[in-house]
mmCIF file of C-alpha atoms in Angstrom:
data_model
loop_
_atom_site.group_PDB
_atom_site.id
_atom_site.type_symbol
_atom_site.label_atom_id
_atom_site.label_comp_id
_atom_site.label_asym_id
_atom_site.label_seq_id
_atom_site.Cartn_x
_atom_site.Cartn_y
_atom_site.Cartn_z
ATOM 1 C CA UNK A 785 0.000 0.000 0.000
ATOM 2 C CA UNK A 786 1.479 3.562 -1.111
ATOM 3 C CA UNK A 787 0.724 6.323 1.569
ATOM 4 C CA UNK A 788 -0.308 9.878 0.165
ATOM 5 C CA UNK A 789 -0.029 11.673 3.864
ATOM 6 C CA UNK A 790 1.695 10.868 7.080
ATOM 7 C CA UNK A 791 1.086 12.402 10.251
ATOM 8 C CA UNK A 792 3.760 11.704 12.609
ATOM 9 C CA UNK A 793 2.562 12.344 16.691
ATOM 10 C CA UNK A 794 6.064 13.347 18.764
ATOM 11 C CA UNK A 795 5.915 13.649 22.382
ATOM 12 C CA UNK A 796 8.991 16.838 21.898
ATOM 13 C CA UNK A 797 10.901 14.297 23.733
ATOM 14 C CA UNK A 798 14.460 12.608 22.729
ATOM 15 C CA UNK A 799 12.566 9.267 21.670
ATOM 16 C CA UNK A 800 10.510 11.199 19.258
ATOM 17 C CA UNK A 801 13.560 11.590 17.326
ATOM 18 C CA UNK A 802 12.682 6.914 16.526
ATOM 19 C CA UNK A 803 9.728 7.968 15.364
ATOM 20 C CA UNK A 804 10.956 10.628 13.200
ATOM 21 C CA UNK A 805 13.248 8.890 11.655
ATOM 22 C CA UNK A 806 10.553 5.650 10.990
ATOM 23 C CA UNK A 807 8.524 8.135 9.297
ATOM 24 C CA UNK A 808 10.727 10.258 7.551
ATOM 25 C CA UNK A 809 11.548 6.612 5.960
ATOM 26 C CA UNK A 810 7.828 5.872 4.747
ATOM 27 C CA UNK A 811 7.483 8.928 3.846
ATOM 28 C CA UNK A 812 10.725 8.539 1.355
ATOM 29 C CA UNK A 813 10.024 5.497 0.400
ATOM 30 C CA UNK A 814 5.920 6.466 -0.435
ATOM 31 C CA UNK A 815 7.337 10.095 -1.862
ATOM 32 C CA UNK A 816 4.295 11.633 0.186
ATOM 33 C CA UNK A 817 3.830 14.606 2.184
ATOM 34 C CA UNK A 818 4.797 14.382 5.784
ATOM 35 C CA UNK A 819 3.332 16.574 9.008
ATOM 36 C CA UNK A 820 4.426 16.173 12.329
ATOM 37 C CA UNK A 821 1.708 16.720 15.583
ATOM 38 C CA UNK A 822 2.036 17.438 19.313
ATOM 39 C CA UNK A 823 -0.593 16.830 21.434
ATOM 40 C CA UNK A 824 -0.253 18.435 25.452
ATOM 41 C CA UNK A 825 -2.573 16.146 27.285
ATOM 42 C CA UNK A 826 -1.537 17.839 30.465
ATOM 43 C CA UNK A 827 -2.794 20.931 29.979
ATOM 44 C CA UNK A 828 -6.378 22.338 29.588
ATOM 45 C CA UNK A 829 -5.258 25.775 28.008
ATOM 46 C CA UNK A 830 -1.660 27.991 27.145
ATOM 47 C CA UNK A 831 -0.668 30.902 27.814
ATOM 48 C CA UNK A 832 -0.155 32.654 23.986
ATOM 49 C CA UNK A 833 3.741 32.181 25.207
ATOM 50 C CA UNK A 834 3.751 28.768 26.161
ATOM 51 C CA UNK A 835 2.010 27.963 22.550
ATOM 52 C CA UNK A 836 4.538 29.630 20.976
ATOM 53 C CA UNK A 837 7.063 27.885 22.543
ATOM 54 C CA UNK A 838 5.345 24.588 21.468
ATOM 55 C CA UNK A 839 5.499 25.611 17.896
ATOM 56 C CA UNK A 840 8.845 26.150 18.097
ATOM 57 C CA UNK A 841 10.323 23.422 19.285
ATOM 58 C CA UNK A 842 7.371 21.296 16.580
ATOM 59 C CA UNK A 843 9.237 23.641 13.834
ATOM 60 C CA UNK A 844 12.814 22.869 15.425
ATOM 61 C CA UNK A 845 12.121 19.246 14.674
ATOM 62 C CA UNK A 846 10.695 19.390 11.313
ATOM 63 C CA UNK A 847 13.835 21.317 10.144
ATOM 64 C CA UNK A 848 16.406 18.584 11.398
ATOM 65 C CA UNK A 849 14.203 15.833 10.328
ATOM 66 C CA UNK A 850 15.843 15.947 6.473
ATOM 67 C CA UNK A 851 12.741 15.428 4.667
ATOM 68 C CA UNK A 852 9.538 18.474 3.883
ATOM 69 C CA UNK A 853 7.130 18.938 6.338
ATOM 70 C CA UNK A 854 3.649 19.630 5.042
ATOM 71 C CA UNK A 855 2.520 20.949 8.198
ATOM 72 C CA UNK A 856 2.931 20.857 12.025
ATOM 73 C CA UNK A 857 0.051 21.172 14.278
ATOM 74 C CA UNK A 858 0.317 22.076 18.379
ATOM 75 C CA UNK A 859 -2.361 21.529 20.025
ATOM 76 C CA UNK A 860 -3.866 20.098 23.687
ATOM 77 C CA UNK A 861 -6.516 18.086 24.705
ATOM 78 C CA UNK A 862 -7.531 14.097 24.249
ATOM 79 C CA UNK A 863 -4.479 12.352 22.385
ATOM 80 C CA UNK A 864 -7.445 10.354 20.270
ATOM 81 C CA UNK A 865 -9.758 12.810 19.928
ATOM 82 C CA UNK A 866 -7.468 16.245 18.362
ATOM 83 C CA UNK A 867 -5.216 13.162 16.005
ATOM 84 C CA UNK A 868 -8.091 11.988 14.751
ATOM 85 C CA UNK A 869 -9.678 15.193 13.603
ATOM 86 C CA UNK A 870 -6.357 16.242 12.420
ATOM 87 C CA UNK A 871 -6.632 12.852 10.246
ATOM 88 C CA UNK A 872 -10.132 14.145 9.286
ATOM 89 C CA UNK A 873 -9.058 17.531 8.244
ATOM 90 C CA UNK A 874 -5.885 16.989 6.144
ATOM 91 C CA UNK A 875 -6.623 13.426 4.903
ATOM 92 C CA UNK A 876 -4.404 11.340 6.367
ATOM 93 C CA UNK A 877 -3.652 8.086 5.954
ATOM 94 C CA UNK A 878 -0.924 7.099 8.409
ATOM 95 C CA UNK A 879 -0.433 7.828 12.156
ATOM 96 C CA UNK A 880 3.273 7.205 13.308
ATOM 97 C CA UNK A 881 3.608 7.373 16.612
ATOM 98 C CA UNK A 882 5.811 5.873 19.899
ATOM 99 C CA UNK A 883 4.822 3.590 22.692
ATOM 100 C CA UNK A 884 7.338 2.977 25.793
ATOM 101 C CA UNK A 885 7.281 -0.293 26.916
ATOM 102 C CA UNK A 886 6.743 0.872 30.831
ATOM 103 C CA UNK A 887 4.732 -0.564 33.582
ATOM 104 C CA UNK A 888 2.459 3.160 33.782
ATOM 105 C CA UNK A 889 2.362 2.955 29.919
ATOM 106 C CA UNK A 890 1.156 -0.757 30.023
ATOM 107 C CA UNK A 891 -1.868 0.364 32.543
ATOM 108 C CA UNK A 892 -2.843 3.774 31.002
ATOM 109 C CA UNK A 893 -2.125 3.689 27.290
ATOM 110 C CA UNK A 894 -3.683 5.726 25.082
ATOM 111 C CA UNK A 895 -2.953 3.323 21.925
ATOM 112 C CA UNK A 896 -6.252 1.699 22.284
ATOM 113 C CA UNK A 897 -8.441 4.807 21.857
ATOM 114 C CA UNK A 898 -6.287 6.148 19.404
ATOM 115 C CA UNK A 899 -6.787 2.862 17.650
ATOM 116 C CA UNK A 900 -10.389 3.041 17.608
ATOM 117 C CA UNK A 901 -10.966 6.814 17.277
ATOM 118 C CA UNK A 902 -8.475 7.275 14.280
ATOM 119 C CA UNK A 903 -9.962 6.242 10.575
ATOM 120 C CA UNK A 904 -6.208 5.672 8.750
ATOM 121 C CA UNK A 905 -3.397 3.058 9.656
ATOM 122 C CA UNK A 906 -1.688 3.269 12.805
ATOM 123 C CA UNK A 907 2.001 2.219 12.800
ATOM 124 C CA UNK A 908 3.278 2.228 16.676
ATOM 125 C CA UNK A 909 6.650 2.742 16.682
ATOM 126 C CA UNK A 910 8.007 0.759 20.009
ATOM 127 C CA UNK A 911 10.293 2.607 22.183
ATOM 128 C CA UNK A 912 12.960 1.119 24.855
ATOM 129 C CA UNK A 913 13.693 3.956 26.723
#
């Protein structure tokens, strides 16, 4: 199957850089456009600095990524529910994203409702740190 759009979820942390790179590789290999999201589940609102911020550091990684970003979305609120209007929106039809093999990530993962909330193929990307 040949991929027209994939959105790539990054946490802004150093393991997003796996994910990145697993992406930036389908995305090569498809020759398809690429976007990268951040969702903040910890917050209910930002401060017009502390979005900013956000953006930047999205924007920071889509420039050392090596490959065109179509477009980079910050955003908070329910990992499921603002990906998979994102995936409405822009048409996507691949969600990258990581999953750390912890005992906390084991008992509250999101991957199941992002699983059955997003309407595209879900590629989790597993992380060891």
């Amino acid at each position: 199957m040949s991929y027209e759009h994939i959105l790539v979820a990054v946490d802004l942390s150093q393991s997003s850089q796996e994910v990145i790179e697993k992406a930036v590789s389908l995305a090569r290999s498809a020759k398809c456009k690429l976007s990268f999201a951040h969702v903040n589940v910890d917050r209910v609102a930002l401060t017009p600095k502390e979005q900013q911020t956000l953006e930047e550091e999205l924007q920071a990684l889509a420039e050392q990524c090596g490959y065109p970003i179509t477009d980079t979305f910050a955003v908070i609120g329910d990992l499921h529910i603002k990906l998979s209007g994102i995936v409405k929106r822009k048409n996507i039809d691949l969600v990258v994203c990581g999953h750390h093999h912890k005992l906390f990530s084991r008992l509250f993962s999101s991957i199941p409702k992002l699983a059955n909330a997003v309407e595209a193929d879900l590629l989790i990307v597993y992380l060891n740190q």
